[in-house]
């Protein structure tokens, strides 16, 4: 991992240009963030991954100035809203949360959740999963039921990396039988219906908001698709883009793609707060 200094993180020229464009025309900016590992610290029990208050506060301040603030997450939208305490927050009245890689959505403006029915394959895999984990001697792995997907977490096991390696083959086989796809992450493998990724979700949001500047903060493999969309649209001159990597010891896939690497959720909160300072928010 490169050095990550939350207060003095180096920013690429493209990132600096996007930052200047955001400050010049904030109402044409779309600020997006992943949830876990970016707004909230990674913790053993994903049900208790509450957002860091400084990160949400910084988003609230940005929300009073920029065109749109959104969370794009692999989580169920309802859970992200709950763990983020995102409902009824000053400054976040126009926020959207795109859950399950954009399959679900919550809008602060209406308070409504859009939550489609889960595909049949997920129910079948849910049935088989406990037996499969027992058979591998990994019955203690935590299964996170995300309604449209299933996450198997190894963080709490003795050797998370070895457990993950042992799981990946059998889970890929299970996913294949039920038409699901495997999504790897930080000490987690997820089974979900094929289709949307965060890149698709972000592309839709950009089409909807027509921003001149897009900020995206992520930390994990699932964010790569969104980073690539920003890089593609930036290269074509369609938008300015600022890509923020919430750095960790566990995953460095985004480092080479990012304009700035900060030190986890605290670093993200700092960076957003400095943007808000510069906007006079
Ligand atoms: Mg994440």
Coordinates of C-alpha atoms in Angstrom, one line a residue, residues 21-232:
X21 CA -14.7 22.2 -11.4
X22 CA -16.8 21.1 -8.4
X23 CA -15.9 24.2 -6.5
X24 CA -16.7 26.4 -9.5
X25 CA -20.1 24.8 -10.2
X26 CA -21.2 22.7 -7.2
X27 CA -24.8 22.4 -8.3
X28 CA -23.6 20.4 -11.3
X29 CA -21.7 17.9 -9.1
X30 CA -22.8 14.3 -8.2
X31 CA -21.0 13.0 -5.1
X32 CA -21.3 9.2 -4.7
X33 CA -20.0 7.0 -2.0
X34 CA -19.9 3.3 -1.3
X35 CA -21.1 2.4 2.3
X36 CA -18.9 -0.3 3.9
X37 CA -15.3 0.6 4.3
X38 CA -15.9 4.1 3.1
X39 CA -18.6 5.7 5.2
X40 CA -18.5 2.9 7.8
X41 CA -15.6 1.0 9.2
X42 CA -15.4 -2.7 8.4
X43 CA -16.5 -4.6 11.5
X44 CA -16.9 -8.4 12.1
X45 CA -20.7 -8.2 12.2
X46 CA -22.0 -6.4 9.1
X47 CA -25.3 -5.7 10.9
X48 CA -23.4 -3.3 13.2
X49 CA -21.4 -1.4 10.6
X50 CA -22.8 1.9 11.6
X51 CA -21.6 4.9 9.5
X52 CA -19.0 7.1 11.0
X53 CA -20.7 10.3 12.2
X54 CA -17.9 12.6 10.8
X55 CA -18.4 11.0 7.3
X56 CA -22.2 11.4 7.4
X57 CA -21.8 14.9 8.8
X58 CA -19.4 15.9 5.9
X59 CA -21.9 14.4 3.4
X60 CA -24.7 16.5 5.0
X61 CA -22.6 19.6 4.5
X62 CA -21.8 18.7 0.9
X63 CA -25.5 18.0 0.4
X64 CA -26.4 21.6 1.1
X65 CA -24.2 22.7 -1.8
X66 CA -23.8 20.0 -4.5
X67 CA -26.4 18.9 -7.0
X68 CA -26.8 15.4 -5.7
X69 CA -25.4 13.1 -3.0
X70 CA -25.8 9.3 -3.4
X71 CA -24.7 6.1 -1.8
X72 CA -24.1 3.1 -4.1
X73 CA -23.7 -0.1 -2.2
X74 CA -23.9 -3.9 -2.4
X75 CA -26.0 -3.8 0.7
X76 CA -29.8 -3.9 0.9
X77 CA -30.8 -0.2 0.6
X78 CA -32.9 -0.4 3.8
X79 CA -29.9 -1.6 5.8
X80 CA -27.6 1.2 4.5
X81 CA -30.2 3.8 5.3
X82 CA -30.6 2.3 8.8
X83 CA -26.9 1.9 9.5
X84 CA -26.1 5.3 8.0
X85 CA -28.9 7.0 9.9
X86 CA -29.5 8.7 6.6
X87 CA -33.3 9.4 6.8
X88 CA -34.4 12.9 7.9
X89 CA -30.9 14.4 7.9
X90 CA -30.5 18.0 7.2
X91 CA -28.6 18.5 3.9
X92 CA -29.5 15.0 2.7
X93 CA -33.1 15.8 1.5
X94 CA -32.2 14.9 -2.1
X95 CA -30.0 11.9 -1.3
X96 CA -30.5 8.6 -3.1
X97 CA -29.3 5.2 -1.8
X98 CA -28.8 2.6 -4.6
X99 CA -28.8 -0.8 -2.8
X100 CA -27.8 -4.2 -4.1
X101 CA -25.7 -2.6 -6.9
X102 CA -28.6 -0.5 -8.0
X103 CA -31.3 -3.2 -7.9
X104 CA -32.9 -1.4 -5.0
X105 CA -33.4 2.3 -4.4
X106 CA -34.4 4.7 -1.6
X107 CA -34.9 8.4 -2.1
X108 CA -34.8 10.7 0.9
X109 CA -37.2 13.1 -0.9
X110 CA -40.1 10.5 -0.8
X111 CA -38.8 8.1 1.9
X112 CA -39.8 5.3 -0.4
X113 CA -37.9 2.1 -1.0
X114 CA -38.0 0.3 -4.4
X115 CA -37.2 -3.4 -3.6
X116 CA -37.8 -6.0 -6.4
X117 CA -38.6 -9.6 -5.7
X118 CA -35.6 -11.9 -5.3
X119 CA -34.8 -14.4 -8.1
X120 CA -35.6 -18.1 -7.4
X121 CA -31.9 -19.1 -7.5
X122 CA -31.2 -17.1 -4.4
X123 CA -33.8 -19.0 -2.4
X124 CA -32.4 -22.4 -3.6
X125 CA -28.8 -21.4 -2.8
X126 CA -29.9 -20.1 0.7
X127 CA -31.3 -23.6 1.4
X128 CA -28.2 -25.4 0.4
X129 CA -25.6 -23.0 1.9
X130 CA -25.6 -24.2 5.5
X131 CA -25.0 -27.8 4.5
X132 CA -22.2 -26.8 2.1
X133 CA -20.5 -24.7 4.8
X134 CA -20.8 -27.5 7.3
X135 CA -19.4 -30.0 4.8
X136 CA -16.3 -27.8 4.4
X137 CA -15.9 -27.5 8.2
X138 CA -16.7 -23.8 7.8
X139 CA -20.1 -23.8 9.6
X140 CA -18.9 -20.8 11.7
X141 CA -18.7 -18.6 8.6
X142 CA -21.2 -15.8 8.9
X143 CA -24.0 -15.8 6.2
X144 CA -25.4 -12.4 5.5
X145 CA -28.8 -12.6 3.9
X146 CA -29.2 -9.6 1.6
X147 CA -32.6 -10.8 0.2
X148 CA -31.4 -10.6 -3.5
X149 CA -28.0 -12.0 -2.6
X150 CA -26.1 -14.0 0.0
X151 CA -22.8 -13.0 1.5
X152 CA -20.5 -15.5 3.2
X153 CA -18.1 -13.8 5.5
X154 CA -14.8 -15.3 6.8
X155 CA -13.6 -12.4 8.9
X156 CA -14.4 -14.1 12.2
X157 CA -12.8 -17.4 11.3
X158 CA -9.3 -18.4 12.5
X159 CA -7.7 -17.9 9.1
X160 CA -10.0 -15.8 7.0
X161 CA -7.9 -15.9 3.8
X162 CA -7.5 -19.7 3.9
X163 CA -11.2 -20.1 4.6
X164 CA -12.0 -17.8 1.7
X165 CA -9.8 -19.8 -0.6
X166 CA -11.5 -23.0 0.4
X167 CA -14.9 -21.5 -0.1
X168 CA -14.5 -19.9 -3.4
X169 CA -14.6 -23.1 -5.5
X170 CA -17.6 -24.7 -3.9
X171 CA -19.5 -21.4 -3.8
X172 CA -18.7 -20.8 -7.5
X173 CA -20.1 -24.3 -8.3
X174 CA -23.3 -23.6 -6.2
X175 CA -23.7 -20.2 -7.9
X176 CA -23.3 -21.8 -11.3
X177 CA -26.1 -24.4 -10.6
X178 CA -28.6 -21.7 -9.7
X179 CA -27.7 -19.1 -12.3
X180 CA -26.1 -16.8 -9.8
X181 CA -22.8 -15.0 -10.0
X182 CA -20.0 -14.8 -7.5
X183 CA -18.8 -11.5 -6.3
X184 CA -15.6 -11.5 -4.3
X185 CA -14.8 -8.8 -1.6
X186 CA -12.9 -8.2 1.5
X187 CA -13.1 -11.5 3.4
X188 CA -16.5 -12.1 1.8
X189 CA -17.8 -14.0 -1.2
X190 CA -21.3 -13.0 -2.4
X191 CA -23.7 -15.0 -4.5
X192 CA -26.1 -12.9 -6.5
X193 CA -28.2 -12.8 -9.6
X194 CA -26.2 -11.7 -12.6
X195 CA -26.9 -8.4 -14.1
X196 CA -26.2 -5.1 -12.5
X197 CA -23.0 -3.8 -11.0
X198 CA -22.1 -0.5 -9.5
X199 CA -20.9 0.8 -12.9
X200 CA -24.5 0.2 -14.3
X201 CA -26.0 1.9 -11.2
X202 CA -23.7 4.9 -11.5
X203 CA -24.3 5.2 -15.3
X204 CA -28.0 5.4 -14.7
X205 CA -27.6 8.0 -12.0
X206 CA -25.4 10.1 -14.3
X207 CA -28.0 9.8 -17.0
X208 CA -30.6 11.0 -14.5
X209 CA -28.7 13.9 -13.0
X210 CA -26.5 15.0 -15.9
X211 CA -23.6 16.1 -13.7
X212 CA -20.6 18.0 -15.0
X213 CA -18.5 16.5 -12.1
X214 CA -18.7 13.1 -10.5
X215 CA -17.0 12.2 -7.2
X216 CA -16.9 8.5 -6.3
X217 CA -15.4 7.0 -3.1
X218 CA -14.9 3.3 -2.8
X219 CA -12.8 0.7 -1.1
X220 CA -13.3 -2.7 -2.6
X221 CA -13.5 -4.8 -5.8
X222 CA -17.2 -4.1 -6.3
X223 CA -16.3 -0.4 -6.8
X224 CA -14.0 -1.1 -9.7
X225 CA -16.9 -1.0 -12.2
X226 CA -18.0 2.4 -11.0
X227 CA -14.4 3.7 -11.1
X228 CA -14.1 2.5 -14.7
X229 CA -17.3 4.3 -15.7
X230 CA -16.0 7.6 -14.3
X231 CA -12.6 7.0 -16.0
X232 CA -14.3 6.3 -19.3

